[in-house]
mmCIF file of C-alpha atoms in Angstrom:
data_model
loop_
_atom_site.group_PDB
_atom_site.id
_atom_site.type_symbol
_atom_site.label_atom_id
_atom_site.label_comp_id
_atom_site.label_asym_id
_atom_site.label_seq_id
_atom_site.Cartn_x
_atom_site.Cartn_y
_atom_site.Cartn_z
ATOM 1 C CA MET F 1 0.020 -0.042 0.026
ATOM 2 C CA ARG F 2 2.734 2.661 0.999
ATOM 3 C CA LYS F 3 4.780 1.577 -2.249
ATOM 4 C CA LYS F 4 1.765 2.219 -4.403
ATOM 5 C CA LEU F 5 1.132 5.635 -2.640
ATOM 6 C CA PHE F 6 4.719 6.776 -3.378
ATOM 7 C CA LEU F 7 4.486 5.417 -7.015
ATOM 8 C CA ASN F 8 1.121 7.465 -7.417
ATOM 9 C CA LEU F 9 2.695 10.615 -6.302
ATOM 10 C CA VAL F 10 5.785 10.382 -8.345
ATOM 11 C CA LEU F 11 3.416 9.737 -11.582
ATOM 12 C CA ILE F 12 1.146 12.701 -10.597
ATOM 13 C CA ALA F 13 4.556 14.943 -10.625
ATOM 14 C CA LEU F 14 5.517 13.339 -13.966
ATOM 15 C CA PHE F 15 2.173 14.022 -15.536
ATOM 16 C CA ILE F 16 2.052 17.617 -14.486
ATOM 17 C CA VAL F 17 5.572 18.246 -16.178
ATOM 18 C CA ILE F 18 4.515 16.597 -19.150
ATOM 19 C CA ALA F 19 1.223 18.282 -19.325
ATOM 20 C CA SER F 20 2.718 21.719 -18.823
ATOM 21 C CA SER F 21 4.786 21.045 -21.839
ATOM 22 C CA ALA F 22 2.369 21.339 -24.530
ATOM 23 C CA GLU F 23 1.820 24.226 -26.323
ATOM 24 C CA THR F 24 -1.150 25.511 -28.356
ATOM 25 C CA PHE F 25 -1.050 26.742 -31.949
ATOM 26 C CA GLU F 26 -3.696 29.277 -33.311
ATOM 27 C CA PHE F 27 -4.386 30.449 -36.595
ATOM 28 C CA LYS F 28 -7.388 32.946 -37.083
ATOM 29 C CA MET F 29 -7.892 35.077 -40.401
ATOM 30 C CA ASP F 30 -10.566 37.994 -40.404
ATOM 31 C CA PHE F 31 -9.542 39.756 -43.235
ATOM 32 C CA GLU F 32 -9.857 43.144 -41.646
ATOM 33 C CA ASN F 33 -6.470 44.221 -42.406
ATOM 34 C CA GLU F 34 -6.712 43.456 -46.168
ATOM 35 C CA ASP F 35 -7.748 45.744 -48.830
ATOM 36 C CA ALA F 36 -10.887 45.476 -50.661
ATOM 37 C CA ASP F 37 -10.681 43.585 -54.023
ATOM 38 C CA THR F 38 -7.499 41.576 -52.671
ATOM 39 C CA ASP F 39 -7.183 38.303 -54.333
ATOM 40 C CA ALA F 40 -7.069 35.358 -51.706
ATOM 41 C CA ARG F 41 -4.107 33.974 -53.459
ATOM 42 C CA SER F 42 -2.267 37.044 -52.426
ATOM 43 C CA ILE F 43 -2.886 37.149 -48.746
ATOM 44 C CA LEU F 44 0.333 35.872 -47.370
ATOM 45 C CA ASP F 45 -1.201 35.172 -43.872
ATOM 46 C CA LEU F 46 -3.668 32.894 -45.571
ATOM 47 C CA THR F 47 -1.401 30.972 -47.794
ATOM 48 C CA ASP F 48 1.187 30.417 -45.128
ATOM 49 C CA TYR F 49 -1.287 27.952 -43.857
ATOM 50 C CA PHE F 50 -3.704 27.304 -46.725
ATOM 51 C CA GLN F 51 -3.110 25.984 -50.138
ATOM 52 C CA VAL F 52 -5.871 28.118 -52.243
ATOM 53 C CA THR F 53 -6.470 26.720 -55.440
ATOM 54 C CA LEU F 54 -8.931 28.399 -58.261
ATOM 55 C CA ALA F 55 -10.041 26.332 -61.280
ATOM 56 C CA GLY F 56 -12.533 26.689 -64.030
ATOM 57 C CA PRO F 57 -13.680 29.700 -65.843
ATOM 58 C CA SER F 58 -13.229 32.966 -64.099
ATOM 59 C CA PRO F 59 -13.327 32.052 -60.585
ATOM 60 C CA VAL F 60 -13.525 34.733 -57.788
ATOM 61 C CA ALA F 61 -11.897 34.901 -54.498
ATOM 62 C CA VAL F 62 -11.524 38.309 -53.239
ATOM 63 C CA VAL F 63 -11.721 40.713 -50.252
ATOM 64 C CA VAL F 64 -15.108 42.429 -49.888
ATOM 65 C CA GLU F 65 -15.570 45.528 -47.550
ATOM 66 C CA ASP F 66 -19.460 45.556 -46.477
ATOM 67 C CA GLY F 67 -19.776 48.554 -43.904
ATOM 68 C CA ASP F 68 -17.346 48.039 -41.057
ATOM 69 C CA ASN F 69 -16.821 44.311 -42.049
ATOM 70 C CA LYS F 70 -14.432 42.713 -44.238
ATOM 71 C CA TYR F 71 -14.978 38.794 -45.465
ATOM 72 C CA LEU F 72 -13.963 36.511 -48.577
ATOM 73 C CA SER F 73 -16.108 36.395 -51.139
ATOM 74 C CA LEU F 74 -15.785 32.943 -53.286
ATOM 75 C CA GLN F 75 -17.299 31.830 -56.501
ATOM 76 C CA GLY F 76 -16.538 29.331 -58.962
ATOM 77 C CA TYR F 77 -14.574 25.954 -58.803
ATOM 78 C CA MET F 78 -12.129 26.409 -55.914
ATOM 79 C CA GLU F 79 -10.425 24.703 -52.650
ATOM 80 C CA PHE F 80 -8.556 25.700 -49.549
ATOM 81 C CA PHE F 81 -6.816 23.110 -47.642
ATOM 82 C CA THR F 82 -4.161 23.275 -44.786
ATOM 83 C CA TYR F 83 -0.621 22.297 -46.030
ATOM 84 C CA ASP F 84 -0.198 20.006 -42.570
ATOM 85 C CA LEU F 85 -2.345 17.309 -41.544
ATOM 86 C CA ILE F 86 -3.444 18.597 -38.117
ATOM 87 C CA LYS F 87 -3.497 15.940 -35.317
ATOM 88 C CA PRO F 88 -6.463 15.844 -32.381
ATOM 89 C CA PRO F 89 -7.193 17.523 -30.381
ATOM 90 C CA TYR F 90 -7.990 20.424 -32.539
ATOM 91 C CA THR F 91 -10.809 22.802 -33.316
ATOM 92 C CA PHE F 92 -11.591 24.134 -36.954
ATOM 93 C CA SER F 93 -14.114 26.995 -37.247
ATOM 94 C CA VAL F 94 -15.562 29.255 -39.858
ATOM 95 C CA ASP F 95 -18.023 31.837 -40.439
ATOM 96 C CA VAL F 96 -20.351 31.171 -43.478
ATOM 97 C CA GLN F 97 -22.815 33.150 -45.462
ATOM 98 C CA LEU F 98 -24.559 31.192 -48.142
ATOM 99 C CA VAL F 99 -25.180 32.462 -51.460
ATOM 100 C CA ASP F 100 -25.447 28.914 -53.037
ATOM 101 C CA THR F 101 -25.320 25.290 -51.913
ATOM 102 C CA ASP F 102 -22.914 22.745 -52.996
ATOM 103 C CA ILE F 103 -20.191 24.079 -50.672
ATOM 104 C CA ALA F 104 -18.403 21.494 -48.567
ATOM 105 C CA PHE F 105 -16.212 21.773 -45.507
ATOM 106 C CA PHE F 106 -13.942 18.584 -44.712
ATOM 107 C CA VAL F 107 -12.241 17.274 -41.718
ATOM 108 C CA ARG F 108 -10.632 13.799 -41.182
ATOM 109 C CA SER F 109 -9.427 13.969 -44.705
ATOM 110 C CA TYR F 110 -6.268 12.813 -46.334
ATOM 111 C CA GLU F 111 -4.704 14.492 -49.113
ATOM 112 C CA PRO F 112 -6.688 13.766 -52.233
ATOM 113 C CA ILE F 113 -5.996 10.596 -54.097
ATOM 114 C CA THR F 114 -5.692 10.110 -57.874
ATOM 115 C CA LYS F 115 -7.819 7.515 -59.503
ATOM 116 C CA PHE F 116 -8.196 6.310 -63.163
ATOM 117 C CA ASN F 117 -11.370 7.776 -64.220
ATOM 118 C CA PRO F 118 -12.964 6.109 -67.498
ATOM 119 C CA ALA F 119 -15.689 8.704 -67.602
ATOM 120 C CA TYR F 120 -13.277 11.575 -67.680
ATOM 121 C CA GLY F 121 -12.359 12.661 -71.109
ATOM 122 C CA GLY F 122 -12.217 9.160 -72.485
ATOM 123 C CA GLY F 123 -10.481 7.839 -69.403
ATOM 124 C CA LYS F 124 -7.653 10.053 -67.675
ATOM 125 C CA ASP F 125 -6.096 9.928 -64.537
ATOM 126 C CA ASN F 126 -8.154 12.210 -62.161
ATOM 127 C CA ARG F 127 -6.989 13.793 -58.701
ATOM 128 C CA ILE F 128 -10.282 13.860 -56.729
ATOM 129 C CA GLY F 129 -9.814 17.165 -55.031
ATOM 130 C CA TYR F 130 -12.063 18.922 -52.610
ATOM 131 C CA PHE F 131 -14.178 20.815 -55.334
ATOM 132 C CA GLU F 132 -13.905 17.943 -57.652
ATOM 133 C CA ALA F 133 -16.588 15.406 -58.320
ATOM 134 C CA ASP F 134 -15.950 11.700 -57.200
ATOM 135 C CA TRP F 135 -17.594 10.690 -60.651
ATOM 136 C CA TYR F 136 -19.447 8.024 -58.776
ATOM 137 C CA LYS F 137 -22.768 7.722 -60.756
ATOM 138 C CA GLU F 138 -20.787 8.615 -63.937
ATOM 139 C CA ASN F 139 -19.056 5.381 -63.865
ATOM 140 C CA GLY F 140 -21.671 3.044 -62.938
ATOM 141 C CA GLY F 141 -22.310 3.593 -59.154
ATOM 142 C CA GLN F 142 -25.284 2.223 -57.823
ATOM 143 C CA ASN F 143 -25.365 3.044 -54.092
ATOM 144 C CA CYS F 144 -25.488 6.727 -53.954
ATOM 145 C CA ASP F 145 -25.506 9.908 -55.833
ATOM 146 C CA THR F 146 -22.030 11.773 -56.946
ATOM 147 C CA SER F 147 -20.599 14.091 -54.467
ATOM 148 C CA GLN F 148 -17.196 15.738 -54.205
ATOM 149 C CA GLY F 149 -13.823 14.951 -52.526
ATOM 150 C CA SER F 150 -12.163 11.440 -52.021
ATOM 151 C CA SER F 151 -12.087 11.176 -48.137
ATOM 152 C CA GLY F 152 -13.303 12.541 -44.829
ATOM 153 C CA ILE F 153 -16.124 13.830 -43.033
ATOM 154 C CA MET F 154 -17.769 16.320 -45.121
ATOM 155 C CA VAL F 155 -20.263 19.159 -43.954
ATOM 156 C CA MET F 156 -22.592 20.854 -46.459
ATOM 157 C CA PRO F 157 -24.755 23.531 -45.516
ATOM 158 C CA ARG F 158 -27.854 23.281 -47.941
ATOM 159 C CA ALA F 159 -31.092 25.380 -48.266
ATOM 160 C CA ASP F 160 -33.122 23.534 -45.719
ATOM 161 C CA ALA F 161 -30.789 21.244 -43.691
ATOM 162 C CA LEU F 162 -27.225 20.929 -42.459
ATOM 163 C CA ARG F 163 -25.786 17.734 -44.248
ATOM 164 C CA VAL F 164 -23.409 15.632 -42.408
ATOM 165 C CA ALA F 165 -21.720 12.998 -44.899
ATOM 166 C CA ILE F 166 -19.067 10.266 -44.755
ATOM 167 C CA LYS F 167 -17.104 9.415 -47.614
ATOM 168 C CA THR F 168 -16.945 6.110 -48.575
ATOM 169 C CA TYR F 169 -15.101 3.090 -50.107
ATOM 170 C CA GLU F 170 -17.531 1.382 -53.123
ATOM 171 C CA THR F 171 -16.732 -1.708 -54.776
ATOM 172 C CA ASP F 172 -18.338 -0.138 -57.882
ATOM 173 C CA GLY F 173 -17.892 3.515 -59.678
ATOM 174 C CA ILE F 174 -14.179 4.302 -59.148
ATOM 175 C CA ASN F 175 -14.784 3.343 -55.559
ATOM 176 C CA ILE F 176 -15.378 6.572 -54.060
ATOM 177 C CA GLY F 177 -18.907 7.556 -52.535
ATOM 178 C CA HIS F 178 -20.536 8.920 -49.513
ATOM 179 C CA ARG F 179 -23.613 8.353 -47.034
ATOM 180 C CA PHE F 180 -25.414 11.481 -45.439
ATOM 181 C CA TYR F 181 -27.747 12.300 -42.765
ATOM 182 C CA ASP F 182 -29.526 15.666 -42.965
ATOM 183 C CA PHE F 183 -30.153 17.690 -39.645
ATOM 184 C CA PRO F 184 -32.641 20.663 -39.435
ATOM 185 C CA TYR F 185 -30.938 23.997 -38.712
ATOM 186 C CA PRO F 186 -31.301 25.153 -35.113
ATOM 187 C CA GLU F 187 -33.957 27.693 -34.525
ATOM 188 C CA GLY F 188 -32.645 30.906 -35.488
ATOM 189 C CA ILE F 189 -30.321 30.005 -38.021
ATOM 190 C CA ASP F 190 -30.235 32.303 -41.144
ATOM 191 C CA ILE F 191 -28.434 30.851 -43.796
ATOM 192 C CA SER F 192 -28.669 34.274 -45.586
ATOM 193 C CA LYS F 193 -26.538 35.919 -42.796
ATOM 194 C CA PHE F 194 -23.269 34.860 -41.293
ATOM 195 C CA PHE F 195 -23.219 31.890 -38.875
ATOM 196 C CA ASN F 196 -20.534 29.785 -37.405
ATOM 197 C CA LEU F 197 -19.675 26.363 -38.123
ATOM 198 C CA LYS F 198 -17.385 24.657 -35.735
ATOM 199 C CA PHE F 199 -15.630 21.024 -35.617
ATOM 200 C CA VAL F 200 -14.134 19.682 -32.440
ATOM 201 C CA ASP F 201 -11.986 16.868 -32.896
ATOM 202 C CA ASP F 202 -10.868 14.888 -29.565
ATOM 203 C CA GLY F 203 -9.255 12.212 -31.621
ATOM 204 C CA GLU F 204 -12.326 9.578 -30.921
ATOM 205 C CA LYS F 205 -15.147 11.731 -32.052
ATOM 206 C CA VAL F 206 -15.887 14.790 -33.948
ATOM 207 C CA GLU F 207 -18.704 17.254 -32.858
ATOM 208 C CA ILE F 208 -20.273 19.547 -35.178
ATOM 209 C CA TYR F 209 -21.819 23.023 -33.987
ATOM 210 C CA LEU F 210 -23.767 25.773 -35.580
ATOM 211 C CA ASN F 211 -23.216 28.987 -33.700
ATOM 212 C CA ASN F 212 -22.129 27.086 -30.684
ATOM 213 C CA GLU F 213 -25.038 24.964 -30.407
ATOM 214 C CA LYS F 214 -24.233 21.085 -31.085
ATOM 215 C CA VAL F 215 -25.948 19.479 -34.465
ATOM 216 C CA SER F 216 -23.793 16.220 -34.111
ATOM 217 C CA THR F 217 -21.272 14.036 -33.210
ATOM 218 C CA ILE F 218 -19.576 11.645 -35.166
ATOM 219 C CA THR F 219 -17.753 8.507 -33.816
ATOM 220 C CA MET F 220 -14.787 6.497 -35.519
ATOM 221 C CA SER F 221 -13.546 3.025 -35.076
ATOM 222 C CA ASP F 222 -12.249 -0.093 -37.011
ATOM 223 C CA PRO F 223 -8.887 1.017 -38.760
ATOM 224 C CA GLY F 224 -7.981 -0.723 -41.761
ATOM 225 C CA THR F 225 -7.460 -0.578 -45.679
ATOM 226 C CA TYR F 226 -9.315 -1.054 -48.660
ATOM 227 C CA ASP F 227 -8.060 -3.110 -51.715
ATOM 228 C CA GLU F 228 -7.885 -0.492 -54.571
ATOM 229 C CA GLU F 229 -6.033 0.792 -57.387
ATOM 230 C CA LEU F 230 -4.544 4.117 -57.055
ATOM 231 C CA VAL F 231 -2.036 5.968 -59.329
ATOM 232 C CA PHE F 232 0.637 7.658 -57.470
ATOM 233 C CA GLU F 233 0.300 6.663 -53.984
ATOM 234 C CA GLU F 234 2.808 3.679 -53.040
ATOM 235 C CA GLU F 235 0.217 1.951 -50.742
ATOM 236 C CA ASN F 236 -3.399 2.431 -49.664
ATOM 237 C CA TYR F 237 -4.233 4.797 -46.843
ATOM 238 C CA THR F 238 -5.490 3.346 -43.632
ATOM 239 C CA TYR F 239 -8.797 4.523 -42.653
ATOM 240 C CA PHE F 240 -11.583 4.588 -39.811
ATOM 241 C CA LYS F 241 -13.978 1.984 -41.649
ATOM 242 C CA THR F 242 -16.728 2.695 -39.287
ATOM 243 C CA ALA F 243 -18.404 5.944 -38.699
ATOM 244 C CA ILE F 244 -21.550 6.636 -36.719
ATOM 245 C CA ILE F 245 -23.526 9.892 -37.072
ATOM 246 C CA HIS F 246 -25.433 10.773 -33.863
ATOM 247 C CA ASP F 247 -27.730 13.786 -33.186
ATOM 248 C CA ALA F 248 -26.977 16.585 -30.533
ATOM 249 C CA GLU F 249 -28.429 14.282 -27.846
ATOM 250 C CA GLY F 250 -26.329 10.920 -28.858
ATOM 251 C CA ASN F 251 -28.929 9.200 -30.452
ATOM 252 C CA GLU F 252 -27.569 7.115 -33.364
ATOM 253 C CA MET F 253 -28.951 8.322 -36.836
ATOM 254 C CA LEU F 254 -26.624 6.493 -39.481
ATOM 255 C CA LYS F 255 -24.101 3.868 -39.263
ATOM 256 C CA VAL F 256 -21.457 3.586 -42.288
ATOM 257 C CA GLU F 257 -19.309 0.803 -42.228
ATOM 258 C CA ASN F 258 -17.300 1.444 -45.447
ATOM 259 C CA SER F 259 -16.091 4.673 -44.320
ATOM 260 C CA ARG F 260 -13.038 6.698 -45.696
ATOM 261 C CA LEU F 261 -11.912 8.728 -42.525
ATOM 262 C CA ASN F 262 -8.134 9.488 -41.863
ATOM 263 C CA PRO F 263 -7.653 7.966 -38.332
ATOM 264 C CA GLU F 264 -4.712 9.999 -36.948
ATOM 265 C CA SER F 265 -5.322 13.494 -38.606
ATOM 266 C CA SER F 266 -7.065 15.875 -40.725
ATOM 267 C CA GLN F 267 -6.421 17.903 -43.744
ATOM 268 C CA LEU F 268 -8.891 20.728 -43.141
ATOM 269 C CA ALA F 269 -10.481 21.879 -46.406
ATOM 270 C CA ILE F 270 -13.228 23.938 -47.943
ATOM 271 C CA GLY F 271 -14.452 22.729 -51.534
ATOM 272 C CA ILE F 272 -16.705 24.918 -53.766
ATOM 273 C CA ARG F 273 -18.256 23.569 -57.081
ATOM 274 C CA ASN F 274 -18.919 26.217 -59.224
ATOM 275 C CA GLU F 275 -21.053 27.983 -56.412
ATOM 276 C CA ALA F 276 -20.939 31.231 -54.380
ATOM 277 C CA VAL F 277 -20.340 31.600 -50.679
ATOM 278 C CA ASN F 278 -18.920 34.259 -48.174
ATOM 279 C CA ILE F 279 -16.659 33.162 -45.632
ATOM 280 C CA ASP F 280 -15.159 34.865 -42.471
ATOM 281 C CA ASN F 281 -13.094 34.273 -39.087
ATOM 282 C CA LEU F 282 -11.357 31.235 -40.677
ATOM 283 C CA ALA F 283 -9.753 29.670 -37.620
ATOM 284 C CA PHE F 284 -7.954 26.498 -36.144
ATOM 285 C CA THR F 285 -6.070 25.563 -33.291
ATOM 286 C CA TYR F 286 -4.328 22.557 -32.082
ATOM 287 C CA GLU F 287 -2.076 21.342 -29.400
ATOM 288 C CA PHE F 288 1.684 20.101 -30.130
ATOM 289 C CA GLU F 289 4.535 19.118 -28.270
ATOM 290 C CA PRO F 290 7.428 21.785 -28.975
ATOM 291 C CA THR F 291 10.585 20.346 -30.521
ATOM 292 C CA PRO F 292 13.307 19.960 -27.495
ATOM 293 C CA THR F 293 16.071 22.892 -27.401
ATOM 294 C CA PRO F 294 19.446 21.242 -28.044
ATOM 295 C CA ASP F 295 21.728 21.153 -25.255
ATOM 296 C CA PRO F 296 24.285 23.830 -25.876
ATOM 297 C CA THR F 297 28.009 22.679 -26.779
ATOM 298 C CA PRO F 298 29.876 22.544 -23.619
ATOM 299 C CA THR F 299 32.901 25.014 -23.139
ATOM 300 C CA THR F 300 35.748 24.799 -20.718
ATOM 301 C CA GLU F 301 35.512 27.329 -17.940
ATOM 302 C CA PRO F 302 37.467 28.181 -14.792
ATOM 303 C CA ALA F 303 36.477 25.844 -12.162
ATOM 304 C CA THR F 304 34.250 27.465 -9.559
ATOM 305 C CA GLU F 305 32.293 26.318 -6.472
ATOM 306 C CA PRO F 306 29.043 25.303 -7.756
ATOM 307 C CA ASP F 307 25.982 27.391 -6.994
ATOM 308 C CA THR F 308 23.653 25.450 -4.764
ATOM 309 C CA GLU F 309 21.618 28.198 -3.718
ATOM 310 C CA ASN F 310 19.663 28.967 -6.803
ATOM 311 C CA PRO F 311 17.947 26.209 -8.668
ATOM 312 C CA PRO F 312 17.006 26.515 -12.517
ATOM 313 C CA THR F 313 14.191 28.705 -13.153
ATOM 314 C CA GLY F 314 13.374 27.806 -16.690
ATOM 315 C CA ASP F 315 10.582 25.415 -17.783
ATOM 316 C CA ASP F 316 13.005 22.403 -17.435
ATOM 317 C CA GLY F 317 14.054 23.512 -13.985
ATOM 318 C CA PHE F 318 10.366 23.950 -13.046
ATOM 319 C CA GLY F 319 9.824 20.373 -14.277
ATOM 320 C CA PHE F 320 12.888 19.070 -12.475
ATOM 321 C CA VAL F 321 12.088 20.910 -9.159
ATOM 322 C CA THR F 322 8.339 19.748 -9.190
ATOM 323 C CA VAL F 323 9.159 15.867 -10.060
ATOM 324 C CA LEU F 324 11.782 16.279 -7.089
ATOM 325 C CA SER F 325 9.502 17.939 -4.528
ATOM 326 C CA PHE F 326 6.958 15.226 -5.312
ATOM 327 C CA ALA F 327 9.473 12.584 -5.080
ATOM 328 C CA THR F 328 10.857 13.920 -2.137
ATOM 329 C CA ALA F 329 7.643 14.474 -0.248
ATOM 330 C CA ALA F 330 6.454 10.890 -1.066
ATOM 331 C CA ALA F 331 9.724 9.329 0.427
ATOM 332 C CA VAL F 332 9.294 11.604 3.791
ATOM 333 C CA LEU F 333 5.617 10.362 3.966
ATOM 334 C CA TYR F 334 6.667 6.702 3.038
ATOM 335 C CA LYS F 335 9.532 7.022 5.704
ATOM 336 C CA LYS F 336 7.229 8.563 8.286
ATOM 337 C CA ARG F 337 4.594 6.080 8.012
ATOM 338 C CA LYS F 338 7.142 3.276 8.427
ATOM 339 C CA ILE F 339 8.666 4.858 11.523
ATOM 340 C CA LEU F 340 5.331 5.151 12.915
ATOM 341 C CA LYS F 341 4.460 1.396 12.415
ATOM 342 C CA ILE F 342 7.650 0.327 14.049
#
């Protein structure tokens, strides 16, 4: 019993030190410091973290000034996605004002895969990006309609509902499909005005919020691979195969057992298929372990008496002192208990 108490105190001390070493990265873009009509691809604070790709005839992605607010107006074929795959826990948030639908927001995605597409231009290699159709029905798929993107949880604000979709592996088409459940908008949501869409991912589940009101939770499990032919990837991705879409109260609404969800991280993305939408306050935060600073190269100095009066005051010193203090306290307690017993 005494040994167990001693070990527990030491473990608590170690946990405090480890937990205190985690840091939080925060990205937020509100466009207030940008000039009106600035092209999104020219905003360095944005493109430092997001790839911005415009395609098709005359796409538009510019800053618009409306009274005392500035936002990004998007129209055409385009995609925004993070260069990095973000590991949980993280939060992804964006203010959205719908002009059209067919706008999709992605989490738990991989880099888009490239498939040979028989229905595309007589048969070509086709990168299935976030604004790109998955060409499911066009290649004979029978299980669902064509959607967009190749993996991830896909949320699409529609005219009368918030569509929560899971990208899937299919045995027909070119193996990419989706399943979805439509949730009614919470009371007070006006899609013609800006509303906030937020994803909160803790590593085991993804929660979806509108104006900070929970709409759905997706739980994920059963990592594995699918047997499919890819053009460039050396090996098939591992996916969470099972995803369950729940409502805000936790009731199961849809279970998908052929999911394509990244089990370890997320490429955060927005995909627009020749439609229009306005976005503002694009943000994401995540926790990370800082890279340890290498110890400086030791130099020869004149021998001096060691200073034992002042322990280190930096983070490492705090961690060492914390562990030492807890361990000493535990040892003293253990010794006292032993003496009292004698």
